[in-house]
Coordinates of N, CA and C in Angstrom, one line a residue:
M1 N -2.9 26.5 -2.1 CA -1.9 25.4 -3.2 C -1.8 25.9 -4.1
S2 N -1.9 26.3 -5.2 CA -1.8 25.8 -7.0 C -0.7 24.7 -7.2
S3 N -1.5 24.4 -7.6 CA -1.0 23.1 -8.5 C 0.7 22.9 -8.8
E4 N 1.0 23.8 -9.0 CA 1.9 24.1 -9.9 C 3.1 25.0 -8.8
T5 N 2.7 25.0 -7.3 CA 3.1 25.8 -7.0 C 3.5 25.3 -5.7
P6 N 5.1 24.8 -5.6 CA 5.8 24.0 -4.8 C 5.1 24.2 -3.3
A7 N 5.1 23.0 -2.3 CA 4.2 23.3 -1.1 C 5.5 23.5 0.5
R8 N 5.1 24.3 1.4 CA 6.3 24.2 1.9 C 6.2 22.9 2.9
P9 N 7.6 22.3 3.9 CA 7.4 21.0 4.0 C 6.4 20.7 4.7
G10 N 5.6 19.4 4.6 CA 4.7 19.0 5.6 C 3.4 18.8 5.1
T11 N 3.4 20.0 4.3 CA 2.0 20.2 3.9 C 1.1 19.5 2.8
Y12 N 1.8 18.4 2.7 CA 1.7 17.4 1.5 C 0.7 16.2 2.7
K13 N 0.4 16.4 3.9 CA -0.5 15.3 4.5 C -1.3 15.9 4.3
G14 N -2.5 15.0 3.7 CA -3.7 14.7 3.7 C -4.2 15.9 2.2
A15 N -3.6 15.9 1.7 CA -4.0 16.5 0.7 C -3.7 15.8 -0.8
V16 N -5.2 15.7 -0.9 CA -5.7 14.8 -1.8 C -6.6 15.4 -3.0
R17 N -5.9 15.4 -4.6 CA -6.7 15.9 -5.2 C -6.9 15.2 -6.1
R18 N -7.7 14.6 -6.8 CA -8.0 13.1 -7.6 C -8.0 13.8 -9.2
G19 N -7.5 12.6 -9.9 CA -7.1 12.3 -11.4 C -6.0 13.1 -11.7
T20 N -5.9 13.7 -13.0 CA -4.7 13.5 -13.6 C -4.3 15.1 -13.0
A21 N -3.1 15.5 -12.7 CA -2.1 16.4 -12.2 C -2.1 17.1 -13.8
P22 N -2.0 18.3 -13.1 CA -2.1 19.7 -14.8 C -0.2 19.1 -14.9
A23 N 0.1 20.1 -16.0 CA 1.5 19.9 -16.4 C 2.6 20.4 -15.5
V24 N 3.6 19.8 -15.0 CA 4.2 20.5 -14.0 C 5.7 21.9 -14.6
V25 N 5.7 21.2 -15.4 CA 6.0 22.0 -16.6 C 5.7 22.6 -17.6
G26 N 6.1 24.2 -18.8 CA 5.2 24.3 -19.5 C 5.2 23.4 -20.8
P27 N 6.2 23.5 -21.4 CA 5.5 22.9 -22.2 C 5.2 20.9 -22.7
R28 N 3.7 20.6 -22.7 CA 3.3 19.6 -22.4 C 4.3 18.3 -22.3
W29 N 5.1 18.1 -24.0 CA 5.6 17.4 -24.6 C 7.0 17.1 -23.8
L30 N 7.3 18.1 -22.8 CA 8.2 18.1 -21.3 C 8.1 17.2 -20.4
D31 N 6.5 17.4 -20.0 CA 5.7 17.0 -19.1 C 6.0 15.5 -19.3
H32 N 5.5 15.5 -20.1 CA 5.7 14.1 -20.6 C 6.8 12.6 -21.2
L33 N 7.8 13.5 -21.1 CA 9.3 13.2 -21.1 C 9.4 13.1 -19.4
I34 N 9.4 14.2 -18.6 CA 9.3 13.6 -16.9 C 8.6 13.1 -16.1
H35 N 7.7 12.7 -16.9 CA 6.5 11.9 -16.0 C 5.8 11.3 -17.2
V36 N 6.1 9.7 -17.1 CA 5.7 8.8 -18.1 C 4.6 7.8 -17.9
H37 N 4.6 7.3 -18.4 CA 3.0 6.5 -18.5 C 4.0 4.8 -18.1
P38 N 2.8 4.5 -17.5 CA 3.6 3.1 -17.4 C 4.1 1.6 -18.0
V39 N 3.4 2.4 -19.1 CA 3.2 1.0 -20.3 C 4.9 2.0 -20.9
T40 N 5.5 2.8 -20.3 CA 6.7 3.8 -21.0 C 7.8 3.0 -20.0
T41 N 7.8 2.7 -18.6 CA 8.5 3.0 -17.8 C 9.2 0.6 -18.4
V42 N 8.1 0.0 -18.3 CA 8.0 -1.2 -18.5 C 8.8 -1.6 -20.2
A43 N 8.3 -0.7 -21.1 CA 9.1 -0.6 -22.5 C 10.7 -0.6 -22.2
M44 N 10.8 1.0 -20.9 CA 12.5 0.8 -20.9 C 13.0 -0.4 -20.6
F45 N 12.4 -0.4 -19.3 CA 13.4 -1.4 -18.6 C 13.5 -2.8 -18.7
T46 N 12.2 -3.4 -19.4 CA 12.3 -5.1 -19.5 C 13.2 -5.0 -20.6
P47 N 14.1 -4.9 -21.7 CA 14.9 -5.4 -21.9 C 16.3 -5.4 -21.3
V48 N 16.4 -4.2 -20.1 CA 17.3 -4.0 -19.5 C 17.8 -5.6 -19.3
I49 N 16.6 -5.9 -18.2 CA 16.8 -6.9 -17.8 C 17.1 -8.4 -18.5
A50 N 16.7 -8.3 -19.9 CA 16.7 -9.3 -20.6 C 18.0 -9.5 -20.9
V51 N 18.5 -7.9 -21.7 CA 19.8 -7.7 -21.8 C 21.2 -8.7 -20.7
C52 N 20.8 -8.0 -19.7 CA 21.7 -8.6 -18.6 C 21.5 -9.7 -18.1
V53 N 20.6 -10.4 -18.5 CA 20.6 -11.7 -18.2 C 21.3 -12.7 -19.5
W54 N 21.4 -12.0 -20.9 CA 21.5 -13.1 -21.9 C 23.3 -12.7 -21.8
F55 N 23.4 -11.7 -21.6 CA 25.3 -11.2 -21.4 C 25.6 -12.0 -20.0
S56 N 24.9 -12.6 -19.7 CA 25.5 -12.7 -18.5 C 25.6 -14.5 -18.0
L57 N 25.1 -15.5 -19.0 CA 25.2 -16.3 -19.3 C 26.4 -16.9 -19.8
G58 N 26.6 -18.2 -18.9 CA 28.1 -18.5 -19.7 C 29.2 -18.0 -18.7
D59 N 28.9 -16.8 -17.9 CA 30.0 -16.4 -16.9 C 30.2 -17.6 -15.9
A60 N 31.2 -17.6 -15.8 CA 32.1 -18.9 -14.5 C 32.6 -18.0 -13.5
G61 N 32.4 -18.7 -12.4 CA 33.6 -18.4 -11.2 C 32.3 -18.2 -10.4
G62 N 32.8 -17.7 -8.7 CA 31.5 -16.4 -7.8 C 30.7 -17.5 -7.9
W63 N 29.6 -16.7 -6.7 CA 28.5 -16.8 -6.4 C 27.4 -17.4 -7.7
P64 N 26.5 -18.4 -7.1 CA 25.4 -18.3 -8.4 C 24.9 -17.2 -9.5
L65 N 24.5 -17.4 -10.6 CA 24.3 -16.0 -11.2 C 23.0 -15.5 -10.6
A66 N 21.8 -16.7 -9.8 CA 20.8 -16.5 -9.6 C 21.5 -15.4 -7.8
G67 N 22.2 -16.2 -7.0 CA 22.6 -15.5 -6.7 C 22.6 -13.8 -6.0
W68 N 23.7 -13.6 -7.0 CA 23.9 -12.0 -7.4 C 23.2 -11.0 -8.1
A69 N 21.3 -11.9 -8.3 CA 21.1 -11.2 -9.2 C 19.4 -11.0 -7.4
A70 N 19.8 -11.9 -6.7 CA 19.0 -12.0 -5.6 C 19.4 -10.6 -4.9
A71 N 21.0 -10.7 -4.7 CA 21.9 -9.4 -3.9 C 21.6 -8.1 -5.4
G72 N 21.1 -7.7 -6.2 CA 21.1 -7.3 -7.1 C 19.6 -6.4 -6.2
Y73 N 18.2 -7.4 -6.1 CA 17.1 -7.1 -6.1 C 17.3 -6.3 -4.4
L74 N 18.3 -7.0 -4.1 CA 18.3 -6.4 -2.4 C 18.9 -5.3 -2.4
T75 N 19.8 -5.1 -3.2 CA 20.0 -3.7 -3.4 C 19.6 -2.8 -3.7
W76 N 18.4 -3.1 -4.9 CA 17.6 -2.6 -4.6 C 16.3 -1.7 -3.8
T77 N 15.8 -2.7 -2.9 CA 15.4 -2.7 -1.7 C 15.7 -1.2 -0.5
L78 N 17.4 -1.3 -0.4 CA 18.1 -0.2 0.5 C 17.8 1.2 -0.5
S79 N 17.9 1.1 -1.8 CA 18.0 2.2 -2.7 C 16.4 3.0 -2.8
E80 N 15.7 2.0 -3.2 CA 13.7 2.1 -3.0 C 13.8 3.5 -1.4
Y81 N 14.8 2.5 -0.3 CA 14.3 2.9 0.9 C 15.0 4.4 0.9
W82 N 16.3 4.3 0.6 CA 16.9 5.3 1.4 C 17.1 6.4 0.2
G83 N 16.3 6.1 -1.1 CA 16.0 7.3 -2.1 C 14.6 7.9 -2.2
H84 N 13.9 7.5 -1.5 CA 12.0 7.5 -0.9 C 12.7 8.5 0.5
R85 N 13.8 8.4 1.3 CA 13.7 8.4 2.4 C 14.6 10.0 2.4
I86 N 16.0 9.4 1.3 CA 16.6 11.2 1.5 C 16.3 12.1 -0.1
V87 N 16.2 11.3 -1.2 CA 16.1 12.7 -2.1 C 14.6 12.8 -2.1
L88 N 13.9 11.8 -2.5 CA 12.6 12.7 -2.2 C 12.0 13.6 -1.2
H89 N 12.3 13.1 0.1 CA 11.2 13.8 0.7 C 12.6 14.8 1.6
Y90 N 13.7 15.4 0.6 CA 14.6 16.5 0.6 C 13.6 17.9 -0.1
E91 N 13.2 18.6 1.1 CA 12.1 19.3 0.9 C 12.5 21.1 1.2
P92 N 13.6 21.5 0.4 CA 13.8 23.0 0.4 C 12.8 23.8 0.2
E93 N 12.8 24.4 0.9 CA 11.1 25.6 1.3 C 11.1 26.5 0.1
K94 N 12.4 26.9 -0.6 CA 11.7 27.9 -1.3 C 12.8 28.0 -2.8
G95 N 13.0 28.2 -3.6 CA 13.9 28.2 -4.9 C 13.7 26.9 -6.1
F96 N 15.1 27.4 -6.2 CA 14.6 25.7 -7.6 C 15.1 24.5 -6.9
G97 N 15.4 23.9 -5.8 CA 15.1 23.1 -5.1 C 14.5 23.0 -4.9
A98 N 12.9 23.4 -4.0 CA 11.4 23.1 -4.1 C 10.5 23.2 -5.1
R99 N 11.1 24.1 -6.0 CA 10.5 23.2 -7.6 C 10.7 22.0 -7.9
L100 N 12.5 21.7 -7.9 CA 12.4 20.2 -8.3 C 11.8 19.2 -7.5
H101 N 11.8 19.4 -6.0 CA 11.3 18.5 -4.8 C 9.7 18.6 -5.4
Y102 N 8.8 19.5 -6.2 CA 8.1 19.2 -6.5 C 7.2 18.2 -7.8
I103 N 8.5 18.4 -8.8 CA 8.0 18.0 -9.9 C 8.7 16.6 -9.7
L104 N 9.4 16.1 -9.0 CA 9.8 14.9 -9.0 C 9.2 13.9 -7.6
H105 N 8.3 14.5 -6.6 CA 7.8 14.1 -5.7 C 6.4 14.9 -5.3
G106 N 6.7 16.2 -5.2 CA 5.6 16.6 -4.4 C 4.2 16.7 -5.0
V107 N 4.3 16.4 -6.4 CA 3.0 15.9 -7.3 C 2.4 15.1 -6.8
H108 N 3.5 13.9 -7.1 CA 2.3 12.6 -6.3 C 1.8 13.1 -5.3
H109 N 2.5 13.8 -4.1 CA 1.3 13.7 -3.2 C 0.3 14.4 -3.1
D110 N 0.1 15.2 -4.3 CA -0.6 16.2 -4.5 C -1.8 15.3 -5.4
Y111 N -1.6 14.3 -5.7 CA -1.8 13.5 -7.4 C -1.8 12.4 -7.4
P112 N -1.8 11.8 -6.2 CA -1.6 10.7 -5.2 C -2.5 9.4 -6.5
T113 N -3.9 10.0 -6.8 CA -4.3 9.1 -8.0 C -3.9 9.3 -9.5
D114 N -2.6 10.5 -10.4 CA -2.5 10.4 -11.1 C -1.2 9.0 -11.8
P115 N -1.5 7.8 -12.6 CA -1.1 6.4 -12.9 C 0.7 7.4 -13.1
R116 N 0.3 8.2 -13.8 CA 1.7 9.3 -14.4 C 2.6 9.9 -13.0
R117 N 2.2 10.3 -12.1 CA 2.9 10.4 -11.3 C 3.0 9.5 -10.6
S118 N 2.6 8.3 -10.6 CA 3.1 7.4 -9.1 C 4.2 6.9 -9.8
I119 N 4.8 6.7 -11.3 CA 5.8 6.4 -11.6 C 7.2 7.0 -11.7
L120 N 8.1 6.6 -11.0 CA 9.5 7.1 -10.9 C 9.8 7.9 -11.9
S121 N 10.1 8.8 -12.1 CA 10.5 10.0 -13.5 C 11.8 9.5 -14.1
P122 N 11.8 9.4 -15.2 CA 13.2 8.7 -15.8 C 14.2 9.4 -15.3
L123 N 14.3 11.1 -15.2 CA 15.4 11.9 -14.7 C 15.7 10.8 -13.0
L124 N 15.4 9.8 -12.2 CA 16.0 9.7 -11.3 C 15.9 8.5 -11.8
S125 N 15.0 7.5 -12.4 CA 15.1 5.7 -12.6 C 16.2 5.5 -13.3
I126 N 16.8 6.4 -14.9 CA 18.1 6.4 -15.5 C 18.9 6.2 -15.4
P127 N 19.4 7.0 -14.0 CA 20.6 7.9 -13.7 C 20.8 6.6 -12.4
M128 N 20.0 6.0 -11.8 CA 19.7 4.7 -10.6 C 20.2 3.5 -11.1
V129 N 19.4 2.9 -12.3 CA 19.5 1.7 -13.0 C 20.5 1.8 -13.4
G130 N 21.2 2.6 -14.5 CA 22.2 3.0 -15.0 C 23.4 2.7 -14.1
G131 N 23.5 3.4 -13.4 CA 24.5 4.0 -12.6 C 25.4 2.8 -12.0
T132 N 23.9 2.2 -11.3 CA 24.0 0.8 -10.8 C 24.7 0.0 -11.8
I133 N 24.3 0.1 -12.8 CA 24.7 -1.2 -13.5 C 26.6 -1.0 -13.9
Y134 N 27.0 0.1 -14.3 CA 27.8 0.6 -14.5 C 29.1 0.4 -13.7
L135 N 28.7 0.8 -12.2 CA 29.7 0.6 -11.2 C 30.1 -1.3 -11.0
A136 N 28.6 -1.6 -11.1 CA 28.5 -3.1 -10.8 C 28.8 -3.7 -11.5
S137 N 29.1 -3.6 -13.1 CA 29.0 -4.8 -13.6 C 30.8 -3.9 -14.7
G138 N 30.5 -2.5 -14.7 CA 31.7 -1.8 -15.8 C 32.4 -1.8 -14.9
L139 N 32.7 -1.0 -13.9 CA 33.8 -0.6 -12.8 C 34.7 -2.2 -12.0
G140 N 33.2 -2.6 -11.4 CA 33.7 -3.9 -10.9 C 33.1 -5.1 -11.8
S141 N 33.7 -6.5 -11.1 CA 33.1 -7.0 -11.7 C 32.5 -8.1 -11.7
L142 N 31.1 -7.7 -11.1 CA 30.6 -8.7 -10.8 C 28.8 -9.3 -12.4
P143 N 28.9 -10.0 -12.0 CA 27.7 -10.4 -13.3 C 26.9 -9.6 -13.5
L144 N 26.7 -9.5 -14.2 CA 25.3 -8.9 -15.5 C 24.3 -9.1 -14.7
T145 N 23.8 -10.3 -13.4 CA 22.3 -11.0 -12.8 C 22.3 -9.7 -12.0
F146 N 23.9 -9.3 -11.5 CA 23.4 -8.2 -10.2 C 22.5 -7.2 -11.1
G147 N 23.0 -6.9 -12.0 CA 21.6 -5.5 -13.0 C 20.9 -6.1 -13.0
A148 N 20.6 -7.6 -13.4 CA 19.1 -7.8 -14.1 C 18.4 -7.7 -12.3
G149 N 18.6 -8.1 -11.5 CA 17.9 -7.9 -9.9 C 17.6 -6.7 -9.8
Y150 N 18.7 -5.8 -9.5 CA 18.6 -4.4 -9.4 C 17.7 -3.8 -10.1
T151 N 17.8 -4.2 -11.7 CA 16.8 -3.7 -12.2 C 15.2 -4.0 -12.3
F152 N 14.6 -5.3 -12.6 CA 13.3 -6.3 -11.8 C 13.0 -5.3 -10.7
G153 N 14.1 -5.0 -9.5 CA 13.7 -4.5 -8.3 C 13.1 -3.4 -8.4
Y154 N 13.6 -2.2 -8.9 CA 13.1 -1.5 -9.7 C 12.0 -1.9 -10.1
L155 N 11.7 -2.1 -11.5 CA 10.5 -2.3 -12.3 C 9.1 -2.8 -11.2
T156 N 9.6 -3.9 -10.9 CA 8.2 -4.4 -9.9 C 7.6 -3.8 -8.8
Y157 N 9.1 -2.6 -8.1 CA 8.6 -1.6 -7.1 C 7.4 -0.5 -7.8
D158 N 8.1 -0.2 -8.9 CA 7.1 1.0 -9.8 C 5.6 0.2 -9.9
L159 N 5.5 -0.7 -10.7 CA 4.4 -1.3 -10.1 C 3.2 -1.4 -8.6
F160 N 3.9 -2.1 -8.5 CA 3.8 -2.7 -7.4 C 3.5 -0.7 -6.7
H161 N 3.9 0.2 -6.7 CA 3.1 1.0 -5.8 C 2.4 1.8 -6.9
L162 N 2.2 1.8 -7.9 CA 1.0 2.4 -9.1 C 0.0 0.9 -8.5
Y163 N -0.4 -0.6 -8.8 CA -1.2 -0.5 -8.2 C -1.7 -0.2 -6.4
L164 N -1.0 -0.4 -5.2 CA -1.3 0.2 -3.8 C -2.0 1.4 -4.1
H165 N -1.7 2.1 -5.9 CA -2.3 3.5 -5.3 C -4.0 3.3 -6.1
L166 N -3.9 2.1 -7.2 CA -5.1 2.9 -8.3 C -5.7 1.5 -8.3
A167 N -5.5 0.5 -7.3 CA -6.3 -0.8 -7.1 C -6.7 -0.7 -5.4
T168 N -7.9 -1.9 -5.4 CA -8.3 -2.4 -4.2 C -7.9 -3.5 -3.3
P169 N -6.5 -4.5 -3.3 CA -6.4 -5.0 -3.3 C -7.1 -6.1 -2.1
R170 N -7.4 -7.3 -2.4 CA -8.2 -8.1 -2.0 C -7.5 -8.9 -0.9
S171 N -6.2 -9.2 -1.3 CA -5.4 -10.3 -0.2 C -4.7 -9.4 0.9
R172 N -5.0 -10.2 2.4 CA -4.5 -9.3 3.4 C -2.9 -9.0 3.8
L173 N -2.3 -9.4 2.8 CA -0.8 -8.7 2.7 C -1.0 -7.3 2.2
M174 N -1.9 -7.5 0.9 CA -1.7 -6.4 -0.1 C -2.3 -5.4 0.5
R175 N -3.0 -5.5 1.3 CA -4.3 -4.3 2.3 C -3.4 -4.2 3.5
H176 N -2.5 -4.7 3.8 CA -1.8 -4.6 4.9 C -0.8 -3.8 4.3
L177 N -0.3 -4.2 3.5 CA 0.9 -2.8 2.9 C 0.3 -1.8 1.8
R178 N -0.4 -1.6 1.3 CA -1.8 -0.9 1.0 C -1.8 0.6 1.9
S179 N -2.0 -0.1 3.3 CA -2.5 0.7 5.1 C -1.3 1.3 5.7
L180 N -0.1 0.8 5.2 CA 1.1 1.7 5.0 C 1.4 2.4 4.3
H181 N 1.2 2.5 3.3 CA 1.6 3.2 2.2 C 1.1 4.5 2.5
M182 N -0.5 4.5 2.7 CA -1.6 5.2 2.4 C -1.0 6.0 3.7
R183 N -1.2 5.8 5.0 CA -0.4 6.5 6.1 C 0.7 7.0 5.8
H184 N 1.9 6.6 5.1 CA 2.8 7.6 4.7 C 2.3 8.8 3.8
H185 N 1.4 8.7 3.4 CA 0.2 10.0 2.6 C 0.2 10.8 3.1
F186 N -0.9 10.5 4.4 CA -2.2 11.2 4.3 C -1.8 11.3 6.6
R187 N -0.6 10.6 6.5 CA -0.7 10.9 8.3 C 0.9 11.2 8.7
D188 N 1.3 11.0 7.8 CA 2.7 11.7 8.1 C 4.2 10.8 7.1
D189 N 4.3 11.9 6.9 CA 5.2 11.4 5.7 C 6.7 11.6 6.4
T190 N 7.0 11.4 6.9 CA 8.2 11.2 7.8 C 8.9 10.1 8.4
K191 N 7.9 9.1 8.0 CA 7.5 7.2 8.1 C 7.1 7.1 7.4
G192 N 7.2 5.6 7.0 CA 6.6 4.9 5.7 C 7.6 4.8 4.3
F193 N 8.9 4.9 4.4 CA 9.6 5.0 3.0 C 9.7 3.4 2.6
G194 N 9.5 2.5 3.1 CA 9.8 1.1 2.6 C 8.3 0.7 1.6
I195 N 8.4 0.8 0.4 CA 6.7 0.9 -0.1 C 6.8 -1.1 -0.5
S196 N 7.4 -1.4 -1.4 CA 7.8 -3.0 -1.4 C 8.5 -3.5 -0.5
A197 N 9.1 -3.1 0.7 CA 10.3 -3.8 1.0 C 10.1 -2.3 2.6
P198 N 8.8 -2.7 3.2 CA 8.5 -2.1 4.3 C 9.8 -3.1 5.7
Y199 N 10.0 -3.3 5.3 CA 10.8 -4.2 6.8 C 12.0 -3.3 6.6
W200 N 12.4 -2.8 6.1 CA 13.6 -1.6 6.7 C 13.0 -0.7 7.3
D201 N 12.0 -0.1 7.5 CA 11.4 1.1 8.0 C 11.3 0.2 9.8
E202 N 11.1 -0.7 9.3 CA 11.8 -1.4 11.0 C 13.0 -1.0 11.6
L203 N 13.9 -1.6 10.0 CA 14.6 -1.8 11.3 C 15.5 -0.8 11.2
F204 N 15.2 1.0 10.4 CA 15.9 2.1 10.7 C 14.7 3.4 11.6
G205 N 14.3 2.2 12.3 CA 13.2 3.3 13.3 C 11.7 4.3 12.2
T206 N 11.7 4.0 11.2 CA 10.7 5.1 10.4 C 9.7 4.1 10.4
S207 N 8.9 2.9 11.0 CA 8.2 2.3 10.3 C 6.7 3.4 11.6
I208 N 5.1 3.1 10.9 CA 4.3 4.0 11.1 C 3.5 3.4 11.8
A209 N 3.2 3.2 12.7 CA 2.1 2.4 14.0 C 0.8 2.5 13.9
R210 N 0.0 1.8 13.2 CA -1.6 2.2 13.5 C -2.1 2.7 14.3
Q211 N -2.7 3.8 14.4 CA -3.5 4.7 15.4 C -4.5 4.1 16.2
A212 N -4.3 4.3 17.8 CA -5.0 3.9 18.1 C -6.5 3.9 18.2
R213 N -7.7 2.9 18.3 CA -8.6 3.5 18.3 C -9.5 4.5 19.3
S214 N -10.6 5.2 18.5 CA -11.0 6.4 19.7 C -11.2 5.8 20.7
G215 N -10.8 6.6 22.3 CA -10.9 5.9 23.9 C -10.2 5.1 24.3
D216 N -8.9 5.0 23.0 CA -7.8 3.8 23.5 C -6.3 4.4 24.3
L217 N -5.7 4.4 25.1 CA -4.9 5.1 25.8 C -3.7 5.0 25.4
G218 N -3.0 5.4 25.6 CA -1.3 4.8 24.9 C -1.2 5.5 23.3
A219 N -1.8 6.5 22.4 CA -2.0 6.0 21.2 C -0.9 7.2 20.8

């Protein structure tokens, strides 16, 4: 399979191409706008968190602002799960949809160690974060700390995802979470959609069970 040719659904399982992926679109500058460096993502969204917190100071009434931030974070974890499951793994077999899927997520499955492909594309992150803040605090009446919690959740997820792909975790928890995510990549990409919040896989029936050892029954 060419690195720039969309694959048929399911062919990403176990497809490892180490190193840096080639450009997914013609002009290199456009490729670098579609898939940004992790530092760029931090520089884009850290000020959003700070601004949301700053403008929410002094808000009165309702739950404590910290509670709304926690609610925003929890909302992000659901966005992470359902966005990964429904949007990123919707895989048309041909045409523009197949091409778009490869650009937004398929290339990450082909090149899982490329840092820029392990960060959510601004084509998705900006509408998700901006849209949520607008709906929650622009049209709604929620304090901006809700948006701060949501944005913090997104940013930590992106860096967490990058860490699982590029680092060698030493703690038991991090090794477990990395194992879960690697099973999604290399055993069954129809399960294991919660990366920073795998408990949603347990709740929605998409968890990836550990493979039985050779000779075990009931694998």
